[in-house]
Amino acid sequence: MDRVNATTPSVPSASSADDPARAAFAALRTPEGEQLLAELRDHDPADELATATRLRRTHPAELVSAALGQARLRQRAVAKFGAEDAYRMYFTPNGVEQATRTSVAAHRAARFAGLGVRSVADLCCGIGGDAIALARAGISVLAVDRDPLTAEVARANAEALGLGELIEVRCADVTEIDTAPYDAVFVDPARRGGRGRIFDPEAYSPPLSWATAAALKAPRAALKIAPGIPHEAIGPEAEAEWISDGGDVKEAVLWYGEGFAPGSFRATLLPSGAALSAPAPLPAPPVGPVGCYLYEPDGAVIRAHLVADLVERCGGRLVDETIAYITSDEPYSSPYVAGYRITDELPFNMKRLKALLRERQVGVLTVKKRGSAVEPEELRRRMKLSGPNAATVFLTRVAGAPTMLIGHPLG
């Protein structure tokens, strides 16, 4: 692919002159702006006023303000992109909030690459997080966003990371893009509006129905969606995957086309890459009394409705038909669950719990809950913990009754 992105501008471009945000961004990419950003890499936000006052003695106030804002965004972005990339990249406030973290984007890119995909139309590319991961997997990318500033930021990021040869950035309406020349399509609809998070998939921008139609036209496709999407909103043509990273559910993806399993549900755990799947929804698992062991499934397993599969694997049962806690009489080890040895099962009663913890000399208490309105911090405060020992308490329901389960992590 020919080099597609413009070289770094030395002055704000004429096209951005009437847009203060774009003019400020262009100024950041001048030698003076880059020097300021390098100087601000490790600055303490608590000292921002003093820093701004000092820098304005030798730099334009507008540039100092833009550099400080970008420095804050880069510091926030480290959690998603890592320090090496984050401090070379550029961000917008929405871009930091909505961008896919590197580990998840790399997983998705690897699935595409493993199926021989060599080119992808990345629609609603944002600041380019997924385009970067695709390019690093050796895939050429058309990255499209309709917001001019966001497109410029994505282009700058491709250049900053040395991926300009593989990533073409285009400012356009994604609904007008011809995706026929590409091996695959990736769509990441905007799921936030002026009032915050959008829960109705048809209120996404573009709507999920449009994104699905675009996916079905392509040889292969992936749609990034909110993890909380109702299963009934997922069409039978898609393989649905929920992804967690470090135990936290990050997103869901609908996969279409050759190489995927229509109608199946999948939970993937990062960084290990362990994946659990089922070809169709499983029947409701059995419910029974609490045994010696309790298992807390990973959130991706719960979102994918695969808890029943784990119940079958460990020969266990649920503690309540509405609660995703699994119990068994024998120990079970799996990457998809955190296991605990249960020592006590009590009806919910704060005084009894406090007395038991005092008797056991518990000074460190981990509080987990499902099906309880009690706030963990409030419970810990009321327990007045003291002692050398640690314990875990589960606030939940067992056969419909509010219950406290006390135990310790296995291993």
C-alpha positions as MATLAB code, in Angstrom:
seq = 'MDRVNATTPSVPSASSADDPARAAFAALRTPEGEQLLAELRDHDPADELATATRLRRTHPAELVSAALGQARLRQRAVAKFGAEDAYRMYFTPNGVEQATRTSVAAHRAARFAGLGVRSVADLCCGIGGDAIALARAGISVLAVDRDPLTAEVARANAEALGLGELIEVRCADVTEIDTAPYDAVFVDPARRGGRGRIFDPEAYSPPLSWATAAALKAPRAALKIAPGIPHEAIGPEAEAEWISDGGDVKEAVLWYGEGFAPGSFRATLLPSGAALSAPAPLPAPPVGPVGCYLYEPDGAVIRAHLVADLVERCGGRLVDETIAYITSDEPYSSPYVAGYRITDELPFNMKRLKALLRERQVGVLTVKKRGSAVEPEELRRRMKLSGPNAATVFLTRVAGAPTMLIGHPLG';
ca = [
       0.000    0.000    0.000;
       1.297    3.485   -0.822;
       1.843    5.894    2.033;
      -1.589    7.375    2.632;
      -1.271    9.834    5.514;
       0.026   13.361    5.364;
       3.325   14.169    7.006;
       3.331   15.946   10.348;
       2.251   19.568    9.811;
       4.607   22.332   10.925;
       1.797   24.869   11.411;
      -1.973   24.632   11.865;
      -3.481   23.835    8.460;
      -5.772   26.273    6.711;
      -8.593   23.752    6.827;
      -8.539   23.828   10.634;
      -8.234   27.598   10.969;
     -11.945   28.019   11.679;
     -12.014   25.121   14.170;
     -10.248   26.003   17.448;
      -9.965   22.369   18.551;
      -8.325   21.286   15.290;
      -6.059   24.351   15.268;
      -4.951   23.558   18.821;
      -4.261   19.950   17.864;
      -2.243   20.976   14.818;
      -0.194   23.286   17.034;
       0.650   20.356   19.303;
       2.292   18.610   16.361;
       4.704   21.447   15.642;
       8.239   21.179   17.066;
       7.286   23.609   19.836;
       4.188   21.587   20.703;
       6.069   18.302   20.707;
       8.736   19.801   22.972;
       6.063   20.916   25.422;
       4.441   17.474   25.465;
       7.793   15.825   26.113;
       8.420   18.220   29.003;
       4.988   17.483   30.470;
       5.227   13.696   30.293;
       5.726   13.195   34.024;
       4.129   16.354   35.342;
       1.911   16.180   38.423;
      -1.659   17.342   37.691;
      -1.794   18.719   41.242;
       0.858   21.267   40.213;
      -0.888   22.209   36.975;
      -1.568   25.840   37.869;
       2.063   26.524   38.734;
       3.207   24.598   35.649;
       0.873   26.581   33.385;
       2.054   29.886   34.870;
       5.690   28.956   34.280;
       5.203   27.714   30.728;
       3.174   30.742   29.656;
       6.225   32.922   30.181;
       7.857   31.329   27.133;
       4.984   29.777   25.134;
       1.602   30.993   23.838;
      -1.178   30.526   26.402;
      -3.357   28.588   23.936;
      -0.547   26.129   23.223;
       0.197   25.640   26.916;
      -3.477   24.929   27.610;
      -3.666   22.410   24.746;
      -0.446   20.699   25.847;
      -1.589   20.365   29.452;
      -4.900   18.898   28.294;
      -3.126   16.414   26.042;
      -0.702   15.482   28.824;
      -3.645   14.645   31.103;
      -5.201   12.482   28.387;
      -1.948   10.631   27.793;
      -1.632    9.847   31.484;
      -5.185    8.450   31.481;
      -4.484    6.445   28.335;
      -1.573    4.539   29.880;
      -4.038    2.100   31.480;
      -5.377    1.114   28.042;
      -2.380    1.508   25.762;
       0.668    1.152   27.993;
       3.191    3.921   28.600;
       5.325    3.248   25.519;
       2.428    3.864   23.120;
       0.348    6.305   25.164;
       3.097    8.897   25.417;
       3.614    8.849   21.642;
      -0.065    8.968   20.756;
      -2.665   11.718   20.723;
      -6.125   11.614   22.272;
      -9.442   13.360   22.602;
     -11.516   13.072   25.816;
     -14.070   10.840   24.089;
     -11.275    8.921   22.391;
      -9.680    7.915   25.688;
     -13.054    6.944   27.139;
     -14.269    4.860   24.208;
     -11.069    3.379   22.755;
     -10.507   -0.351   22.960;
      -7.664   -1.309   25.271;
      -4.643   -2.745   23.462;
      -4.978   -6.293   24.805;
      -8.571   -6.622   23.562;
      -7.858   -4.997   20.195;
      -4.857   -7.305   19.703;
      -7.012  -10.351   20.464;
      -9.574   -9.298   17.874;
      -6.885   -8.536   15.288;
      -5.325  -11.954   15.898;
      -8.643  -13.687   15.175;
      -8.911  -11.839   11.871;
      -5.283  -12.506   10.955;
      -5.618  -16.179   11.852;
      -8.311  -16.517    9.201;
      -6.118  -14.988    6.517;
      -7.685  -11.517    6.536;
      -5.294   -9.050    4.885;
      -7.437   -5.904    4.663;
     -10.126   -4.427    6.929;
     -12.490   -1.479    6.649;
     -12.535   -0.062   10.201;
     -15.750    1.959   10.406;
     -16.126    4.446   13.285;
     -12.397    4.153   13.963;
     -12.207    6.787   16.703;
      -8.614    7.642   17.635;
      -7.405    4.472   15.910;
      -6.870    1.914   18.672;
      -8.270   -1.006   16.692;
      -6.660    0.138   13.450;
      -3.287    0.123   15.221;
      -3.793   -3.449   16.468;
      -4.908   -4.618   13.019;
      -1.900   -2.995   11.352;
       0.463   -4.567   13.865;
      -1.040   -7.917   12.918;
       0.022   -7.223    9.328;
      -3.414   -6.146    8.077;
      -3.905   -3.049    5.904;
      -6.672   -0.820    7.225;
      -9.059    1.811    5.931;
      -9.928    3.727    9.119;
     -13.045    5.916    8.795;
     -14.543    8.486   11.148;
     -16.906   11.329   10.329;
     -15.495   13.759   12.910;
     -12.644   15.794   11.372;
     -10.654   16.187   14.598;
     -10.990   12.501   15.474;
      -9.822   11.513   11.999;
      -6.810   13.808   12.307;
      -5.946   12.268   15.670;
      -6.210    8.745   14.215;
      -3.926    9.768   11.332;
      -1.415   11.276   13.749;
      -1.415    8.086   15.813;
      -0.745    5.916   12.772;
       2.217    8.138   11.922;
       3.486    8.352   15.504;
       3.619    4.563   15.819;
       5.193    4.022   12.413;
       2.081    2.437   10.890;
       1.260    5.041    8.239;
       2.096    2.573    5.454;
      -0.704    0.250    6.585;
      -3.398    2.635    7.843;
      -5.334    4.975    5.566;
      -7.492    7.407    7.547;
     -10.527    8.918    5.872;
     -12.929   11.521    7.263;
     -16.311   10.420    5.944;
     -19.755    9.106    6.820;
     -19.298    5.358    7.308;
     -22.645    4.658    5.674;
     -21.212    5.958    2.385;
     -18.098    3.757    2.356;
     -17.806    0.973   -0.230;
     -16.437   -1.971    1.741;
     -16.483   -4.444   -1.165;
     -12.691   -4.276   -1.777;
     -11.876   -5.387    1.770;
     -11.543   -8.866    3.253;
     -13.417   -7.870    6.393;
     -15.352   -5.087    8.073;
     -15.067   -3.924   11.662;
     -17.724   -1.581   13.072;
     -17.517    0.144   16.441;
     -20.723    2.223   16.729;
     -20.763    5.159   19.131;
     -22.541    4.094   22.312;
     -22.437    7.416   24.125;
     -24.484   10.528   23.477;
     -24.975   13.931   25.040;
     -26.645   12.309   28.062;
     -24.102    9.549   28.575;
     -24.160    5.846   27.821;
     -26.673    4.545   25.262;
     -28.322    1.219   26.086;
     -30.681    0.813   23.125;
     -28.663   -0.793   20.264;
     -30.849    1.013   17.733;
     -29.795    4.314   19.266;
     -26.121    3.563   18.534;
     -24.498    5.715   15.863;
     -24.825    4.059   13.393;
     -27.669    1.802   14.645;
     -26.949   -1.867   15.281;
     -29.333   -2.834   12.459;
     -27.244   -0.863    9.948;
     -23.992   -2.302   11.317;
     -25.404   -5.830   11.099;
     -26.491   -5.290    7.505;
     -23.011   -4.000    6.644;
     -21.446   -7.022    8.362;
     -23.587   -9.508    6.454;
     -22.430   -8.029    3.143;
     -18.765   -8.665    3.946;
     -16.876  -11.975    3.724;
     -16.072  -11.577    7.425;
     -16.990   -8.946    9.973;
     -16.880   -7.984   13.634;
     -19.173   -5.587   15.487;
     -18.125   -4.171   18.847;
     -21.114   -3.869   21.175;
     -21.813   -3.203   24.840;
     -21.334   -6.253   27.109;
     -24.819   -5.798   28.534;
     -26.606   -6.279   25.210;
     -29.691   -8.517   25.601;
     -29.135  -11.915   24.027;
     -32.416  -11.570   22.145;
     -30.937   -8.602   20.277;
     -28.262  -10.858   18.772;
     -29.222  -12.390   15.441;
     -28.681  -16.092   14.678;
     -26.071  -15.229   12.023;
     -23.558  -14.030   14.637;
     -21.071  -15.727   16.904;
     -21.231  -13.684   20.129;
     -18.064  -13.291   22.183;
     -17.655  -11.626   25.570;
     -14.113  -10.619   26.524;
     -12.710   -9.991   29.989;
      -9.242   -8.698   30.788;
      -7.790   -9.280   34.223;
     -11.216  -10.403   35.432;
     -13.111   -7.315   34.231;
     -15.541   -7.625   31.321;
     -14.462   -5.118   28.675;
     -16.689   -5.659   25.673;
     -18.697   -7.979   23.480;
     -18.109   -8.699   19.804;
     -20.415  -10.153   17.183;
     -18.532  -12.129   14.525;
     -19.913  -12.881   11.064;
     -18.776  -14.923    8.102;
     -16.503  -17.815    7.266;
     -14.507  -19.197   10.175;
     -16.964  -18.230   12.901;
     -19.783  -20.224   14.521;
     -23.212  -18.636   13.950;
     -25.542  -18.861   16.942;
     -22.782  -19.790   19.394;
     -21.729  -18.012   22.572;
     -18.118  -17.584   23.659;
     -16.288  -16.217   26.700;
     -12.640  -15.243   26.284;
     -10.348  -14.440   29.204;
      -7.325  -12.220   28.715;
      -4.407  -12.217   29.101;
      -4.428  -16.043   29.056;
      -6.628  -16.328   25.958;
      -8.651  -19.152   27.523;
     -11.956  -19.476   25.674;
     -15.154  -21.282   26.674;
     -17.949  -21.721   24.144;
     -21.255  -23.434   23.549;
     -23.113  -23.897   20.247;
     -26.439  -22.764   21.732;
     -27.989  -21.666   25.053;
     -27.719  -24.400   27.673;
     -30.573  -25.629   29.869;
     -30.928  -24.195   33.374;
     -28.447  -25.802   35.793;
     -29.523  -27.570   38.996;
     -29.864  -25.698   42.293;
     -28.936  -27.141   45.672;
     -27.417  -26.628   49.116;
     -24.058  -24.979   49.680;
     -21.212  -27.483   49.679;
     -17.641  -27.188   50.871;
     -16.600  -25.102   47.873;
     -17.907  -21.987   46.149;
     -16.951  -20.793   42.675;
     -17.271  -17.301   41.265;
     -17.401  -17.420   37.444;
     -15.549  -14.822   35.387;
     -17.830  -12.006   34.261;
     -17.410  -12.941   30.587;
     -18.737  -16.435   31.357;
     -21.761  -14.929   33.095;
     -22.469  -12.473   30.259;
     -22.201  -15.273   27.701;
     -24.707  -17.353   29.693;
     -22.193  -20.186   30.040;
     -22.475  -20.711   33.802;
     -24.447  -23.916   33.196;
     -21.465  -25.324   31.312;
     -19.230  -24.784   34.335;
     -21.814  -26.298   36.662;
     -21.749  -29.440   34.534;
     -17.943  -29.502   34.362;
     -17.478  -29.335   38.131;
     -20.406  -31.604   38.968;
     -21.907  -28.867   41.090;
     -25.015  -26.731   41.356;
     -26.116  -23.134   41.823;
     -26.790  -21.809   45.314;
     -29.868  -19.983   43.961;
     -31.537  -20.097   40.560;
     -31.014  -16.345   40.071;
     -27.417  -16.100   41.389;
     -24.244  -16.977   39.452;
     -22.448  -18.659   42.360;
     -21.610  -22.327   41.868;
     -21.075  -24.745   44.727;
     -19.737  -28.296   44.910;
     -18.637  -30.893   47.419;
     -15.261  -31.505   45.743;
     -12.581  -28.955   44.753;
     -12.522  -27.858   41.120;
      -9.847  -25.867   39.309;
     -10.552  -23.856   36.169;
      -9.360  -20.585   34.595;
     -13.018  -19.574   34.312;
     -13.723  -19.440   38.047;
     -12.222  -18.204   41.300;
     -12.603  -20.913   43.929;
     -13.162  -20.662   47.699;
     -13.313  -23.092   50.601;
     -16.452  -22.281   52.604;
     -16.167  -22.546   56.380;
     -19.466  -20.986   57.513;
     -22.994  -20.460   56.188;
     -25.147  -18.031   58.197;
     -28.459  -16.253   57.724;
     -27.809  -12.587   57.031;
     -27.156  -10.924   60.388;
     -24.604   -8.146   60.946;
     -24.173   -8.826   64.659;
     -23.484  -12.516   64.121;
     -20.968  -11.728   61.400;
     -19.202   -9.181   63.590;
     -18.967  -11.647   66.462;
     -17.621  -14.410   64.223;
     -14.966  -12.141   62.692;
     -13.885  -10.926   66.120;
     -13.637  -14.534   67.332;
     -11.524  -15.473   64.273;
      -9.343  -12.330   64.683;
     -10.018  -11.211   61.123;
      -8.355   -7.904   60.310;
      -8.623   -8.083   56.526;
     -12.052   -8.820   55.047;
     -12.839   -9.194   51.338;
     -16.530   -8.590   50.677;
     -18.219  -10.013   47.601;
     -21.893   -9.766   46.824;
     -24.544  -10.911   44.401;
     -28.194  -10.360   45.135;
     -27.513   -8.120   48.159;
     -28.029   -4.380   48.593;
     -25.359   -4.047   51.286;
     -22.373   -1.900   50.285;
     -19.008   -3.621   50.968;
     -17.343   -0.504   52.392;
     -20.239    0.091   54.782;
     -20.100   -3.515   55.962;
     -16.345   -3.350   56.582;
     -16.784   -0.121   58.534;
     -19.415   -1.648   60.773;
     -17.342   -4.782   61.443;
     -14.521   -2.775   63.160;
     -11.982   -5.341   62.008;
      -8.916   -6.192   64.051;
      -6.517   -9.095   64.007;
      -3.852  -10.906   61.950;
      -6.152  -13.097   59.869;
      -8.022  -12.639   56.560;
     -11.349  -13.934   55.293;
     -13.830  -13.539   52.454;
     -17.558  -13.047   53.009;
     -20.155  -13.546   50.285;
     -23.412  -11.649   50.706;
     -25.917  -13.457   48.555;
     -29.092  -15.516   48.471;
     -29.274  -19.253   49.015;
     -32.559  -20.794   47.915;
     -34.045  -17.296   47.998;
     -32.936  -16.437   51.559;
     -30.384  -13.670   52.335;
     -27.248  -15.514   53.399;
     -23.640  -14.913   54.445;
     -20.980  -17.393   53.313;
     -17.535  -17.105   54.880;
     -14.436  -18.724   53.457;
     -10.951  -18.438   51.985;
      -9.571  -18.512   48.407;
      -8.378  -21.901   47.222;
      -4.654  -22.152   46.672;
];
